[in-house]
Tab-separated table of C-alpha atoms in Angstrom:
chain	number	residue	atom	x	y	z
A	1	ASP	CA	41.450	-76.112	115.880
A	2	THR	CA	39.269	-73.567	114.154
A	3	VAL	CA	37.310	-73.174	117.353
A	4	PHE	CA	40.580	-72.744	119.392
A	5	LYS	CA	41.412	-70.468	116.918
A	6	SER	CA	38.252	-68.316	117.045
A	7	ILE	CA	38.610	-68.333	121.024
A	8	TYR	CA	42.086	-67.341	121.158
A	9	ARG	CA	41.397	-64.478	118.767
A	10	PHE	CA	38.321	-63.088	120.764
A	11	LEU	CA	40.469	-63.163	123.818
A	12	PHE	CA	43.173	-61.440	121.886
A	13	LEU	CA	40.469	-58.538	120.866
A	14	VAL	CA	39.049	-58.287	124.653
A	15	LEU	CA	42.528	-57.912	125.858
A	16	CYS	CA	43.870	-55.770	123.227
A	17	GLU	CA	40.474	-53.507	123.334
A	18	ALA	CA	41.090	-53.308	127.271
A	19	GLY	CA	44.709	-52.222	127.096
A	20	ILE	CA	43.815	-49.644	124.962
A	21	ILE	CA	40.685	-48.178	126.661
A	22	LEU	CA	42.572	-48.135	129.690
A	23	GLN	CA	45.572	-46.150	128.213
A	24	TYR	CA	42.708	-43.504	127.321
A	25	ALA	CA	41.035	-43.905	130.802
A	26	ALA	CA	44.388	-43.506	132.743
A	27	ILE	CA	45.335	-40.430	130.862
A	28	SER	CA	41.859	-38.893	131.046
A	29	LYS	CA	42.242	-38.775	134.928
A	30	THR	CA	45.427	-36.932	134.917
A	31	GLY	CA	45.922	-34.909	131.771
A	32	SER	CA	44.281	-32.761	129.335
A	33	ARG	CA	42.631	-33.319	126.056
A	34	ASP	CA	45.848	-32.476	124.410
A	35	ASN	CA	47.051	-35.228	126.335
A	36	LEU	CA	44.558	-37.535	124.935
A	37	ILE	CA	45.376	-36.418	121.459
A	38	MET	CA	49.336	-37.086	121.950
A	39	LEU	CA	48.692	-40.364	123.477
A	40	SER	CA	46.989	-41.389	119.926
A	41	CYS	CA	50.498	-40.308	118.315
A	42	TYR	CA	52.457	-42.757	120.068
A	43	TYR	CA	53.524	-45.833	118.285
A	44	THR	CA	52.366	-48.048	120.932
A	45	MET	CA	49.288	-46.918	120.465
A	46	ILE	CA	49.265	-47.178	116.715
A	47	SER	CA	50.464	-50.649	116.703
A	48	ASN	CA	48.024	-51.774	118.969
A	49	PHE	CA	45.152	-50.115	116.811
A	50	ILE	CA	46.814	-52.146	113.953
A	51	CYS	CA	46.554	-55.362	115.627
A	52	PHE	CA	43.280	-54.852	116.530
A	53	LEU	CA	41.615	-53.900	113.337
A	54	TYR	CA	43.822	-56.622	111.743
A	55	PHE	CA	42.683	-59.300	114.050
A	56	ALA	CA	39.131	-58.049	114.066
A	57	TYR	CA	38.800	-58.209	109.924
A	58	LEU	CA	40.227	-61.820	110.149
A	59	THR	CA	37.635	-62.883	112.963
A	60	VAL	CA	34.341	-61.087	112.238
A	61	ILE	CA	34.883	-60.251	108.373
A	62	ARG	CA	36.981	-62.370	106.393
A	63	PRO	CA	38.549	-65.663	108.566
A	64	LYS	CA	39.698	-67.205	105.818
A	65	SER	CA	41.824	-64.441	104.040
A	66	GLU	CA	44.929	-64.424	106.143
A	67	LYS	CA	47.886	-63.566	104.201
A	68	SER	CA	51.132	-64.717	105.414
A	69	ALA	CA	53.275	-61.801	104.650
A	70	VAL	CA	50.693	-59.438	106.090
A	71	LYS	CA	50.957	-61.503	109.211
A	72	GLY	CA	54.698	-61.113	109.249
A	73	ALA	CA	54.157	-57.263	109.012
A	74	ILE	CA	51.779	-57.424	112.144
A	75	VAL	CA	54.015	-59.459	114.001
A	76	MET	CA	57.164	-57.317	113.382
A	77	CYS	CA	55.200	-54.111	113.876
A	78	ILE	CA	53.991	-55.338	117.395
A	79	SER	CA	57.011	-57.066	118.286
A	80	LEU	CA	58.949	-53.380	118.351
A	81	THR	CA	56.326	-52.051	120.425
A	82	GLY	CA	57.216	-54.864	123.031
A	83	ILE	CA	61.042	-54.975	122.451
A	84	ALA	CA	61.491	-51.133	122.763
A	85	TYR	CA	59.518	-50.967	125.867
A	86	HIS	CA	61.102	-53.490	127.848
A	87	LEU	CA	64.807	-52.448	126.548
A	88	LEU	CA	64.340	-48.895	126.166
A	89	LEU	CA	61.606	-47.355	128.227
A	90	SER	CA	60.273	-49.310	131.049
A	91	GLY	CA	63.075	-48.198	133.034
A	92	ASN	CA	62.512	-44.699	132.481
A	93	MET	CA	58.638	-44.931	133.030
A	94	GLU	CA	59.126	-46.747	136.509
A	95	ALA	CA	61.897	-44.114	137.499
A	96	GLY	CA	59.093	-41.590	137.096
A	97	GLY	CA	57.088	-43.037	139.414
A	98	ASN	CA	53.555	-42.344	140.103
A	99	LEU	CA	51.870	-44.434	138.055
A	100	SER	CA	48.510	-45.699	138.699
A	101	PRO	CA	47.605	-49.067	139.230
A	102	MET	CA	44.940	-48.754	135.489
A	103	LEU	CA	48.245	-47.665	133.961
A	104	ILE	CA	50.375	-50.346	135.102
A	105	ILE	CA	47.733	-52.986	133.999
A	106	SER	CA	47.313	-50.888	130.608
A	107	ASN	CA	51.058	-50.805	130.021
A	108	GLN	CA	51.484	-54.483	130.455
A	109	LEU	CA	48.680	-55.414	127.994
A	110	VAL	CA	49.592	-52.902	125.264
A	111	HIS	CA	53.305	-53.574	125.646
A	112	THR	CA	53.538	-57.240	126.659
A	113	ALA	CA	50.578	-59.262	126.081
A	114	VAL	CA	49.695	-58.129	122.679
A	115	PRO	CA	52.926	-58.619	121.391
A	116	LEU	CA	53.299	-62.056	123.147
A	117	MET	CA	49.640	-63.383	121.730
A	118	VAL	CA	50.489	-61.884	118.142
A	119	PHE	CA	53.444	-64.118	117.835
A	120	PHE	CA	52.062	-67.032	119.511
A	121	ASP	CA	49.152	-66.473	116.761
A	122	TYR	CA	51.618	-66.515	114.333
A	123	LEU	CA	53.297	-69.955	115.756
A	124	LEU	CA	49.702	-71.496	116.164
A	125	PHE	CA	47.770	-70.807	113.184
A	126	THR	CA	49.742	-69.012	110.719
A	127	PRO	CA	50.891	-71.369	107.765
A	128	LYS	CA	54.650	-71.826	107.838
A	129	GLY	CA	57.056	-71.383	104.804
A	130	SER	CA	55.376	-68.904	103.090
A	131	PHE	CA	57.376	-65.770	103.631
A	132	LYS	CA	59.472	-64.409	100.606
A	133	SER	CA	63.114	-63.310	100.834
A	134	PHE	CA	62.240	-59.398	100.442
A	135	ASP	CA	59.287	-59.575	102.835
A	136	PRO	CA	61.370	-58.272	105.692
A	137	LEU	CA	62.439	-55.312	103.938
A	138	ALA	CA	58.557	-54.587	103.056
A	139	TRP	CA	57.792	-54.928	107.035
A	140	THR	CA	60.087	-51.937	107.466
A	141	LEU	CA	57.316	-50.009	105.890
A	142	ILE	CA	55.126	-49.507	108.942
A	143	PRO	CA	58.042	-48.025	111.145
A	144	ILE	CA	59.599	-45.856	108.566
A	145	ALA	CA	55.825	-44.399	107.861
A	146	TYR	CA	55.700	-43.728	111.577
A	147	LEU	CA	59.061	-42.052	111.519
A	148	ILE	CA	57.898	-39.780	108.876
A	149	PHE	CA	54.691	-38.833	110.837
A	150	ALA	CA	56.530	-38.438	113.956
A	151	VAL	CA	58.824	-35.959	111.996
A	152	VAL	CA	56.311	-34.187	110.312
A	153	ARG	CA	53.832	-34.011	113.277
A	154	ALA	CA	56.812	-32.368	115.375
A	155	GLU	CA	57.385	-29.518	112.740
A	156	ILE	CA	53.740	-28.757	112.267
A	157	SER	CA	51.951	-29.361	115.535
A	158	PRO	CA	52.495	-26.988	118.604
A	159	LEU	CA	51.501	-29.801	120.994
A	160	MET	CA	54.110	-31.630	122.788
A	161	PHE	CA	54.657	-35.046	124.298
A	162	SER	CA	55.030	-35.144	128.333
A	163	GLY	CA	58.760	-36.790	128.376
A	164	PHE	CA	60.678	-38.476	131.138
A	165	GLY	CA	61.538	-36.849	134.230
A	166	GLY	CA	58.782	-34.122	133.729
A	167	THR	CA	60.220	-32.796	130.562
A	168	SER	CA	58.344	-32.216	127.286
A	169	SER	CA	59.274	-32.958	123.710
A	170	ARG	CA	58.324	-32.281	120.471
A	171	TYR	CA	59.063	-36.034	119.810
A	172	PRO	CA	57.365	-39.283	121.408
A	173	TYR	CA	60.458	-41.210	122.108
A	174	PRO	CA	63.902	-40.132	123.602
A	175	PHE	CA	65.775	-42.381	121.186
A	176	MET	CA	64.036	-40.701	118.024
A	177	ASP	CA	64.253	-36.847	119.785
A	178	PHE	CA	66.284	-35.000	117.112
A	179	ASP	CA	66.180	-31.712	119.336
A	180	LEU	CA	67.813	-33.669	122.326
A	181	LEU	CA	70.132	-35.925	120.442
A	182	GLY	CA	71.096	-33.415	117.426
A	183	THR	CA	70.171	-34.283	113.689
A	184	GLY	CA	73.471	-36.426	113.344
A	185	LYS	CA	73.023	-38.870	116.148
A	186	GLY	CA	69.393	-38.879	115.841
A	187	ILE	CA	69.846	-40.220	112.257
A	188	LEU	CA	72.609	-42.681	113.250
A	189	ILE	CA	70.148	-44.097	116.123
A	190	ILE	CA	67.675	-44.478	113.437
A	191	ILE	CA	69.942	-46.370	110.965
A	192	VAL	CA	71.025	-48.480	113.882
A	193	MET	CA	67.609	-49.494	114.790
A	194	SER	CA	66.429	-50.005	111.260
A	195	VAL	CA	69.182	-52.556	110.768
A	196	ILE	CA	68.279	-54.196	114.055
A	197	TYR	CA	64.677	-54.074	112.879
A	198	ILE	CA	65.629	-55.859	109.187
A	199	ALA	CA	67.760	-58.241	110.998
A	200	MET	CA	64.788	-59.239	113.160
A	201	GLY	CA	62.663	-59.675	110.266
A	202	TYR	CA	64.971	-61.813	108.706
A	203	LEU	CA	65.221	-63.844	111.823
A	204	LEU	CA	61.612	-64.203	111.455
A	205	TYR	CA	61.970	-65.251	108.014
A	206	VAL	CA	64.315	-68.187	108.697
A	207	LEU	CA	62.259	-69.233	111.963
A	208	ASP	CA	59.138	-69.619	109.372
A	209	ARG	CA	61.402	-71.364	106.562
A	210	LEU	CA	62.598	-73.989	109.457
A	211	LEU	CA	59.285	-74.431	110.810
A	212	GLY	CA	57.637	-74.837	107.074
A	213	LYS	CA	60.319	-77.701	106.398
A	214	LYS	CA	59.524	-79.424	109.563
A	215	ARG	CA	55.981	-79.407	109.091
A	216	LYS	CA	56.520	-81.011	105.545
């Protein structure tokens, strides 16, 4: 089991790193230095960096220091990346066309392979039944911190994101573009997404409890 876990997590690190590198390589061929800077400001890239650093820490530095609550936060953090991409963004990106093979592959790595592998890592290797009832609320700190970062960045930085359909925006994603949506509608969308995120967290909490009881 320990050998399989080590191999699985090493493979995860390879794929996660490949997805990140290919994203930057694809943008470097088509964009300016500013585009590379802005790429680092997307939630997708930040969540993938978080996952890579977390699993590198577990695999290389402290393989026996895994905390269930932290794993839950990582699972939720990267699940948001995958779900938002496939439900809200992938259609718009494909409609834009002209995606290079490198970008298509890297999109699937960072938006599909990494979220799935993190979730299966939880199912396979994380002790079940250890989540606390307040953990799903604590797990919202990562997306809340990102929202604050995105709003502050929009106010203080002159750099613009390349939007869908050839447009540009101060905000990385259309569902949080307060300039386009207006403050009221933007806040309403954020509230709805936050409620959904918390509900998903409690679904993971319930799943963890059920798996914990089954194992016992």
